[in-house]
Amino acid sequence: MTKTLEEKELEQKLIACRHQLHANPELSFEEYETTKALKDWLSEAGVEMLDLPLETGVLAVIHGEKPGPVICLRTDIDALPIQETTGLPFASKVPGKMHACGHDFHTVSILGATLLLNERKDELEGTVKIIFQPAEENGGGAVKVLETGVLDDVQAIFGMHDMPHIPTGTIGIKPGALMAAVDKFTIDVEGTGTHAAAPEKGIDSILVAAHIMTALQSIVARNISPLDNAVISVTRLEAGNTWNVIPQTSQMEGTVRTFQEHVRDQIPAKMQRVVEGVAAGLGAKGTLHYTKLGPATINNEKLANWAVDTAKASGLNVITPIPSSAGEDFAEYMKKIPGAFFFMGVSGNSGLHHPDLIIDETAILPSAKFFANLAVDMLKKVTDL
């Protein structure tokens, strides 16, 4: 697609902004320089900013020349504690920190949409708020934003995640469940320690933990409908500190991912039954500590379907993506506000959270234009939700 001179200039600006952010990544709730840079770029363009009573993050607003509803575009701005290995000329200058999840891409795409919308106020039938959200990676940023009340008047909210396996120029849009709910668990096992040469004198907490780990998989295999979705993954097992002693205690840690709320609600009790029952059957004590973190990302059907029309009109190829069992704290907004979340193709060389991830920067401008067009279109439609 041929770009106008103005589009080429915008693309160059956004790529330069991304290079600056990529070279200077900041972790969750530490995005001070990122916040400052965003405020500078928005001020240069004459974009109005509202007070956001958080230490990091930015809230911009664009008032249309015609009255109407309020919608929101959201992006996340934090990086990950990963050592970059891309070798890019604008690679991270900060040891052990990297934009390995593409939040720098998200940020400049929504920045671009903001700049485009600021030039299209005469088309806006309402108000667009733009939240540059801190701390998505640790799952706390969206909740903090909601607690401030700055989005209480928003009637629909939109966001995205870059997807390296999807080609540039393609967007994944799907009504319903798109990303999973994220829960965390810890299991403590208490047996009786003994010398490894005399196992009959103790209760092996490692053996008990192994049986629990295996039995947990029966929950998904035999207690969850094959029409529903769940994953139970034990990701850490820790026990003992020497080679010739059977330890008294062991501990496991892991995560549960689900898409349906009724499935999510039944898993803790089923896990507790397995943990306590298997441990007791082997003479030990098992204790489950279960924490619900972020909910599933469930797209509003109307908003998702409307977005398909905008994407096609914006020149993007639309696909129905396979849902991801990764989590996204955008789901916190959707508990209170109808929303739609999309997967944007960036033709990456490897997966998300990988130290050598390189994305195609030509995806930035199409993404910015899509979200600008989406805001214009959705302001005309959200009253029909």
Tab-separated table of C-alpha atoms in Angstrom:
chain	number	residue	atom	x	y	z
A	1	MET	CA	0.000	0.000	0.000
A	2	THR	CA	1.432	3.377	-1.051
A	3	LYS	CA	2.174	5.777	1.795
A	4	THR	CA	1.650	9.504	1.638
A	5	LEU	CA	4.489	11.831	2.588
A	6	GLU	CA	2.746	12.524	5.890
A	7	GLU	CA	2.432	8.789	6.599
A	8	LYS	CA	6.100	8.230	5.826
A	9	GLU	CA	7.066	11.027	8.216
A	10	LEU	CA	4.800	9.599	10.923
A	11	GLU	CA	6.222	6.115	10.404
A	12	GLN	CA	9.794	7.395	10.742
A	13	LYS	CA	8.858	9.280	13.905
A	14	LEU	CA	7.185	6.257	15.480
A	15	ILE	CA	10.096	3.974	14.617
A	16	ALA	CA	12.491	6.482	16.195
A	17	CYS	CA	10.286	6.581	19.299
A	18	ARG	CA	10.303	2.802	19.462
A	19	HIS	CA	14.100	2.701	19.222
A	20	GLN	CA	14.327	5.090	22.150
A	21	LEU	CA	11.948	3.003	24.259
A	22	HIS	CA	13.570	-0.275	23.251
A	23	ALA	CA	17.036	0.954	24.205
A	24	ASN	CA	15.817	2.156	27.599
A	25	PRO	CA	13.448	-0.499	28.989
A	26	GLU	CA	11.908	-0.117	32.434
A	27	LEU	CA	10.201	-2.748	34.566
A	28	SER	CA	6.694	-2.641	36.040
A	29	PHE	CA	5.924	0.499	38.086
A	30	GLU	CA	9.425	1.815	37.283
A	31	GLU	CA	8.547	3.378	33.920
A	32	TYR	CA	9.574	6.926	34.884
A	33	GLU	CA	11.626	7.809	31.806
A	34	THR	CA	9.109	6.102	29.532
A	35	THR	CA	6.363	8.232	31.091
A	36	LYS	CA	8.417	11.385	30.620
A	37	ALA	CA	9.144	10.554	26.974
A	38	LEU	CA	5.473	9.918	26.244
A	39	LYS	CA	4.438	13.193	27.838
A	40	ASP	CA	7.058	15.015	25.770
A	41	TRP	CA	5.892	13.437	22.499
A	42	LEU	CA	2.226	14.112	23.262
A	43	SER	CA	2.926	17.697	24.298
A	44	GLU	CA	4.856	18.338	21.086
A	45	ALA	CA	1.766	17.267	19.132
A	46	GLY	CA	-0.582	19.378	21.249
A	47	VAL	CA	-2.426	16.370	22.670
A	48	GLU	CA	-4.301	17.046	25.901
A	49	MET	CA	-3.363	14.965	28.929
A	50	LEU	CA	-5.464	14.321	32.010
A	51	ASP	CA	-4.274	13.730	35.541
A	52	LEU	CA	-3.447	10.086	36.209
A	53	PRO	CA	-2.803	9.724	39.958
A	54	LEU	CA	-0.125	7.066	39.561
A	55	GLU	CA	3.650	7.477	39.607
A	56	THR	CA	3.987	6.115	36.084
A	57	GLY	CA	1.723	5.934	33.054
A	58	VAL	CA	-0.029	8.580	30.962
A	59	LEU	CA	-3.672	9.376	30.239
A	60	ALA	CA	-4.338	11.365	27.064
A	61	VAL	CA	-7.711	12.529	25.775
A	62	ILE	CA	-9.066	13.712	22.440
A	63	HIS	CA	-12.410	15.459	22.388
A	64	GLY	CA	-14.285	15.225	19.129
A	65	GLU	CA	-16.004	18.229	17.656
A	66	LYS	CA	-19.328	16.395	17.967
A	67	PRO	CA	-20.876	15.077	21.183
A	68	GLY	CA	-21.044	11.360	21.825
A	69	PRO	CA	-19.840	8.450	23.960
A	70	VAL	CA	-16.440	7.895	25.544
A	71	ILE	CA	-14.210	5.038	24.427
A	72	CYS	CA	-10.649	4.097	25.374
A	73	LEU	CA	-7.551	2.795	23.624
A	74	ARG	CA	-5.143	1.055	25.968
A	75	THR	CA	-1.483	0.125	25.659
A	76	ASP	CA	1.102	-1.180	28.116
A	77	ILE	CA	4.553	0.340	28.577
A	78	ASP	CA	6.669	-1.928	30.820
A	79	ALA	CA	9.515	-4.285	29.944
A	80	LEU	CA	10.768	-7.646	31.223
A	81	PRO	CA	13.761	-8.740	33.353
A	82	ILE	CA	15.481	-10.426	30.380
A	83	GLN	CA	18.992	-9.932	29.006
A	84	GLU	CA	18.700	-8.954	25.333
A	85	THR	CA	20.691	-10.896	22.741
A	86	THR	CA	19.363	-9.425	19.469
A	87	GLY	CA	22.490	-7.434	18.575
A	88	LEU	CA	20.285	-4.643	17.219
A	89	PRO	CA	21.858	-1.169	17.014
A	90	PHE	CA	19.098	0.060	19.361
A	91	ALA	CA	19.282	-2.946	21.694
A	92	SER	CA	18.671	-2.448	25.397
A	93	LYS	CA	21.296	-0.376	27.170
A	94	VAL	CA	20.090	-1.661	30.540
A	95	PRO	CA	21.638	-4.956	31.680
A	96	GLY	CA	19.025	-7.596	32.404
A	97	LYS	CA	16.067	-5.622	31.037
A	98	MET	CA	14.435	-5.876	27.614
A	99	HIS	CA	11.230	-5.158	25.720
A	100	ALA	CA	10.970	-8.869	24.958
A	101	CYS	CA	7.177	-8.824	24.857
A	102	GLY	CA	6.741	-6.034	22.328
A	103	HIS	CA	5.279	-3.421	24.648
A	104	ASP	CA	7.443	-0.836	22.905
A	105	PHE	CA	5.627	-1.778	19.687
A	106	HIS	CA	2.269	-1.496	21.440
A	107	THR	CA	3.178	1.887	22.887
A	108	VAL	CA	4.275	3.567	19.671
A	109	SER	CA	1.378	2.067	17.708
A	110	ILE	CA	-1.147	3.593	20.105
A	111	LEU	CA	0.940	6.781	20.221
A	112	GLY	CA	0.609	6.889	16.434
A	113	ALA	CA	-3.142	6.340	16.666
A	114	THR	CA	-3.329	9.197	19.170
A	115	LEU	CA	-1.457	11.555	16.862
A	116	LEU	CA	-3.670	10.586	13.931
A	117	LEU	CA	-6.845	11.079	15.961
A	118	ASN	CA	-5.640	14.460	17.125
A	119	GLU	CA	-5.730	15.515	13.455
A	120	ARG	CA	-9.180	13.998	12.929
A	121	LYS	CA	-11.159	15.685	15.708
A	122	ASP	CA	-13.778	16.841	13.211
A	123	GLU	CA	-14.635	13.167	12.525
A	124	LEU	CA	-14.985	12.152	16.165
A	125	GLU	CA	-18.521	11.843	17.494
A	126	GLY	CA	-17.495	11.690	21.129
A	127	THR	CA	-14.322	11.390	23.197
A	128	VAL	CA	-11.340	9.054	23.013
A	129	LYS	CA	-9.237	8.404	26.103
A	130	ILE	CA	-5.842	6.796	25.639
A	131	ILE	CA	-4.251	5.031	28.586
A	132	PHE	CA	-0.539	4.231	28.475
A	133	GLN	CA	-0.696	1.696	31.279
A	134	PRO	CA	2.167	0.753	33.583
A	135	ALA	CA	2.872	-2.718	34.924
A	136	GLU	CA	1.117	-5.220	32.711
A	137	GLU	CA	3.842	-7.805	33.154
A	138	ASN	CA	3.329	-8.212	36.891
A	139	GLY	CA	-0.434	-8.117	36.464
A	140	GLY	CA	-1.106	-5.120	38.672
A	141	GLY	CA	-1.263	-2.122	36.364
A	142	ALA	CA	-4.801	-2.411	35.026
A	143	VAL	CA	-6.254	-2.752	38.516
A	144	LYS	CA	-4.335	0.320	39.674
A	145	VAL	CA	-5.666	2.340	36.723
A	146	LEU	CA	-9.231	1.232	37.404
A	147	GLU	CA	-8.910	2.146	41.081
A	148	THR	CA	-8.167	5.760	40.133
A	149	GLY	CA	-11.602	6.124	38.528
A	150	VAL	CA	-10.225	7.812	35.391
A	151	LEU	CA	-12.031	5.316	33.145
A	152	ASP	CA	-15.376	5.316	34.971
A	153	ASP	CA	-17.079	7.083	32.045
A	154	VAL	CA	-15.673	4.770	29.348
A	155	GLN	CA	-18.244	2.739	27.405
A	156	ALA	CA	-15.897	0.511	25.410
A	157	ILE	CA	-12.177	-0.264	25.556
A	158	PHE	CA	-9.758	-1.682	22.971
A	159	GLY	CA	-6.229	-3.061	23.037
A	160	MET	CA	-3.852	-5.490	21.364
A	161	HIS	CA	-0.862	-7.743	21.714
A	162	ASP	CA	1.754	-8.224	19.028
A	163	MET	CA	2.068	-11.808	17.811
A	164	PRO	CA	5.405	-12.815	16.246
A	165	HIS	CA	3.948	-15.894	14.524
A	166	ILE	CA	1.326	-13.825	12.677
A	167	PRO	CA	2.607	-12.039	9.545
A	168	THR	CA	2.730	-8.258	9.270
A	169	GLY	CA	-0.441	-6.876	7.752
A	170	THR	CA	-2.602	-9.499	9.447
A	171	ILE	CA	-4.760	-9.073	12.547
A	172	GLY	CA	-6.383	-11.754	14.672
A	173	ILE	CA	-9.921	-10.909	15.802
A	174	LYS	CA	-12.144	-13.340	17.680
A	175	PRO	CA	-15.375	-12.889	19.645
A	176	GLY	CA	-15.388	-14.603	23.038
A	177	ALA	CA	-12.413	-16.112	24.863
A	178	LEU	CA	-9.051	-15.006	23.462
A	179	MET	CA	-6.589	-15.314	26.365
A	180	ALA	CA	-6.698	-17.377	29.525
A	181	ALA	CA	-7.337	-16.657	33.167
A	182	VAL	CA	-4.116	-16.967	35.186
A	183	ASP	CA	-3.978	-18.565	38.637
A	184	LYS	CA	-1.027	-19.555	40.818
A	185	PHE	CA	-0.669	-22.366	43.328
A	186	THR	CA	1.814	-23.603	45.917
A	187	ILE	CA	1.641	-27.083	47.447
A	188	ASP	CA	3.430	-27.911	50.696
A	189	VAL	CA	4.059	-31.574	51.531
A	190	GLU	CA	5.095	-32.648	55.012
A	191	GLY	CA	6.347	-36.160	55.617
A	192	THR	CA	8.937	-37.545	58.013
A	193	GLY	CA	12.616	-37.151	57.320
A	194	THR	CA	14.952	-40.110	57.511
A	195	HIS	CA	18.295	-41.420	56.320
A	196	ALA	CA	18.163	-42.410	52.654
A	197	ALA	CA	19.464	-45.869	53.633
A	198	ALA	CA	16.425	-46.457	55.863
A	199	PRO	CA	13.369	-45.133	53.958
A	200	GLU	CA	11.011	-47.371	55.954
A	201	LYS	CA	11.627	-45.203	59.020
A	202	GLY	CA	10.249	-42.072	57.384
A	203	ILE	CA	7.652	-40.762	54.942
A	204	ASP	CA	9.276	-39.583	51.733
A	205	SER	CA	7.954	-36.097	50.937
A	206	ILE	CA	9.534	-36.220	47.467
A	207	LEU	CA	7.709	-39.434	46.583
A	208	VAL	CA	4.459	-37.982	47.882
A	209	ALA	CA	5.000	-34.813	45.834
A	210	ALA	CA	5.622	-36.897	42.722
A	211	HIS	CA	2.364	-38.792	43.212
A	212	ILE	CA	0.485	-35.527	43.740
A	213	MET	CA	2.041	-34.050	40.599
A	214	THR	CA	0.901	-37.011	38.516
A	215	ALA	CA	-2.556	-37.122	40.081
A	216	LEU	CA	-3.168	-33.441	39.378
A	217	GLN	CA	-3.229	-34.205	35.660
A	218	SER	CA	-6.295	-36.411	36.207
A	219	ILE	CA	-8.270	-33.245	36.948
A	220	VAL	CA	-7.924	-32.041	33.363
A	221	ALA	CA	-8.074	-35.537	31.873
A	222	ARG	CA	-11.059	-36.863	33.847
A	223	ASN	CA	-12.791	-34.046	35.780
A	224	ILE	CA	-13.044	-31.330	33.121
A	225	SER	CA	-15.354	-31.658	30.119
A	226	PRO	CA	-13.493	-32.214	26.832
A	227	LEU	CA	-15.532	-29.276	25.522
A	228	ASP	CA	-13.890	-26.969	28.073
A	229	ASN	CA	-10.253	-25.918	28.484
A	230	ALA	CA	-7.781	-26.103	31.350
A	231	VAL	CA	-4.067	-26.479	31.910
A	232	ILE	CA	-2.424	-27.391	35.219
A	233	SER	CA	1.354	-27.036	35.142
A	234	VAL	CA	3.752	-27.746	38.003
A	235	THR	CA	6.750	-25.537	37.295
A	236	ARG	CA	8.876	-25.887	40.428
A	237	LEU	CA	9.608	-28.777	42.788
A	238	GLU	CA	11.986	-28.125	45.648
A	239	ALA	CA	13.050	-30.537	48.383
A	240	GLY	CA	16.066	-31.519	50.429
A	241	ASN	CA	19.593	-30.149	50.628
A	242	THR	CA	21.857	-33.172	50.551
A	243	TRP	CA	22.273	-36.508	48.747
A	244	ASN	CA	21.759	-39.049	51.533
A	245	VAL	CA	18.763	-37.745	53.502
A	246	ILE	CA	15.090	-38.082	52.600
A	247	PRO	CA	13.697	-34.626	53.413
A	248	GLN	CA	10.744	-34.056	55.702
A	249	THR	CA	9.205	-31.407	53.451
A	250	SER	CA	8.876	-30.597	49.791
A	251	GLN	CA	7.177	-27.785	47.932
A	252	MET	CA	5.675	-27.444	44.471
A	253	GLU	CA	4.597	-24.351	42.619
A	254	GLY	CA	2.752	-23.880	39.376
A	255	THR	CA	-0.032	-22.292	37.390
A	256	VAL	CA	-3.563	-23.031	36.205
A	257	ARG	CA	-4.904	-21.569	32.937
A	258	THR	CA	-8.600	-21.617	32.023
A	259	PHE	CA	-10.951	-19.871	29.586
A	260	GLN	CA	-14.367	-20.586	31.151
A	261	GLU	CA	-15.195	-19.083	34.541
A	262	HIS	CA	-17.169	-22.132	35.674
A	263	VAL	CA	-14.110	-24.306	35.011
A	264	ARG	CA	-11.879	-21.865	36.862
A	265	ASP	CA	-14.212	-21.950	39.861
A	266	GLN	CA	-14.196	-25.739	40.215
A	267	ILE	CA	-10.464	-26.409	39.911
A	268	PRO	CA	-9.237	-25.238	43.375
A	269	ALA	CA	-11.556	-27.653	45.232
A	270	LYS	CA	-10.583	-30.516	42.933
A	271	MET	CA	-6.893	-29.753	43.451
A	272	GLN	CA	-7.352	-29.585	47.202
A	273	ARG	CA	-9.040	-33.000	47.188
A	274	VAL	CA	-6.138	-34.509	45.245
A	275	VAL	CA	-3.419	-32.844	47.322
A	276	GLU	CA	-4.886	-33.773	50.687
A	277	GLY	CA	-6.126	-37.202	49.634
A	278	VAL	CA	-2.960	-38.418	47.928
A	279	ALA	CA	-0.788	-37.120	50.749
A	280	ALA	CA	-2.960	-38.710	53.428
A	281	GLY	CA	-3.014	-42.004	51.559
A	282	LEU	CA	0.779	-42.068	51.722
A	283	GLY	CA	0.941	-41.007	55.368
A	284	ALA	CA	1.875	-37.377	54.758
A	285	LYS	CA	0.150	-34.009	54.946
A	286	GLY	CA	-0.527	-31.938	51.823
A	287	THR	CA	-1.577	-28.291	51.867
A	288	LEU	CA	-2.706	-26.275	48.842
A	289	HIS	CA	-2.336	-22.486	48.636
A	290	TYR	CA	-4.307	-21.187	45.628
A	291	THR	CA	-4.338	-17.601	44.322
A	292	LYS	CA	-6.546	-16.278	41.537
A	293	LEU	CA	-4.668	-13.688	39.503
A	294	GLY	CA	-6.029	-12.278	36.220
A	295	PRO	CA	-9.332	-13.334	34.637
A	296	ALA	CA	-9.739	-14.576	31.074
A	297	THR	CA	-9.794	-12.059	28.224
A	298	ILE	CA	-13.307	-12.387	26.800
A	299	ASN	CA	-14.083	-10.196	23.794
A	300	ASN	CA	-17.482	-8.573	23.479
A	301	GLU	CA	-19.086	-10.203	20.446
A	302	LYS	CA	-20.470	-7.023	18.883
A	303	LEU	CA	-17.247	-5.051	19.348
A	304	ALA	CA	-15.147	-7.858	17.887
A	305	ASN	CA	-17.409	-8.234	14.866
A	306	TRP	CA	-17.500	-4.487	14.264
A	307	ALA	CA	-13.693	-4.396	14.489
A	308	VAL	CA	-13.483	-6.904	11.624
A	309	ASP	CA	-15.098	-4.359	9.319
A	310	THR	CA	-12.679	-1.631	10.442
A	311	ALA	CA	-9.676	-3.908	9.986
A	312	LYS	CA	-10.671	-4.860	6.449
A	313	ALA	CA	-11.346	-1.218	5.556
A	314	SER	CA	-7.883	-0.394	6.980
A	315	GLY	CA	-6.243	-2.819	4.566
A	316	LEU	CA	-5.482	-5.564	7.098
A	317	ASN	CA	-5.940	-9.269	6.488
A	318	VAL	CA	-8.298	-10.593	9.168
A	319	ILE	CA	-7.933	-14.089	10.621
A	320	THR	CA	-9.621	-15.943	13.455
A	321	PRO	CA	-6.715	-16.615	15.837
A	322	ILE	CA	-6.166	-19.639	18.018
A	323	PRO	CA	-6.760	-18.524	21.635
A	324	SER	CA	-3.645	-18.146	23.769
A	325	SER	CA	-3.270	-19.727	27.211
A	326	ALA	CA	-1.083	-16.793	28.190
A	327	GLY	CA	-2.675	-14.153	30.418
A	328	GLU	CA	-3.252	-10.438	29.871
A	329	ASP	CA	-4.331	-7.906	32.475
A	330	PHE	CA	-6.446	-6.125	29.859
A	331	ALA	CA	-9.024	-8.634	31.099
A	332	GLU	CA	-9.360	-6.575	34.291
A	333	TYR	CA	-10.860	-3.721	32.270
A	334	MET	CA	-13.290	-6.131	30.615
A	335	LYS	CA	-14.760	-7.059	33.995
A	336	LYS	CA	-16.194	-3.530	34.114
A	337	ILE	CA	-16.157	-2.237	30.521
A	338	PRO	CA	-17.183	-3.982	27.272
A	339	GLY	CA	-14.024	-4.468	25.250
A	340	ALA	CA	-12.171	-6.150	22.438
A	341	PHE	CA	-8.555	-7.267	22.310
A	342	PHE	CA	-6.674	-8.161	19.143
A	343	PHE	CA	-3.564	-10.030	18.009
A	344	MET	CA	-1.447	-7.884	15.668
A	345	GLY	CA	0.948	-9.633	13.311
A	346	VAL	CA	4.589	-8.495	13.432
A	347	SER	CA	6.469	-11.312	11.599
A	348	GLY	CA	8.820	-11.956	14.515
A	349	ASN	CA	11.855	-14.205	14.400
A	350	SER	CA	11.047	-15.986	17.694
A	351	GLY	CA	8.436	-16.148	20.424
A	352	LEU	CA	7.378	-13.590	23.003
A	353	HIS	CA	9.585	-13.207	26.094
A	354	HIS	CA	12.565	-14.490	24.111
A	355	PRO	CA	15.902	-12.630	24.448
A	356	ASP	CA	16.473	-12.542	20.678
A	357	LEU	CA	12.978	-11.379	19.626
A	358	ILE	CA	13.060	-9.028	16.633
A	359	ILE	CA	9.820	-7.733	15.135
A	360	ASP	CA	8.996	-6.154	11.788
A	361	GLU	CA	8.749	-2.409	12.367
A	362	THR	CA	6.704	-1.902	9.204
A	363	ALA	CA	3.800	-3.244	11.302
A	364	ILE	CA	3.757	-0.037	13.383
A	365	LEU	CA	2.052	2.324	10.940
A	366	PRO	CA	-0.735	-0.104	9.880
A	367	SER	CA	-1.414	-0.777	13.551
A	368	ALA	CA	-1.596	2.940	14.334
A	369	LYS	CA	-3.953	3.569	11.410
A	370	PHE	CA	-6.182	0.662	12.397
A	371	PHE	CA	-6.645	1.930	15.950
A	372	ALA	CA	-7.298	5.472	14.766
A	373	ASN	CA	-9.932	4.180	12.327
A	374	LEU	CA	-11.332	1.916	15.032
A	375	ALA	CA	-11.843	4.847	17.395
A	376	VAL	CA	-13.663	6.837	14.709
A	377	ASP	CA	-15.897	3.873	13.849
A	378	MET	CA	-16.614	2.695	17.394
A	379	LEU	CA	-17.766	6.114	18.592
A	380	LYS	CA	-20.577	5.789	16.054
A	381	LYS	CA	-21.560	2.291	17.181
A	382	VAL	CA	-21.037	1.751	20.897
A	383	THR	CA	-24.411	3.223	21.809
A	384	ASP	CA	-25.874	0.087	20.190
A	385	LEU	CA	-24.121	-2.271	22.637
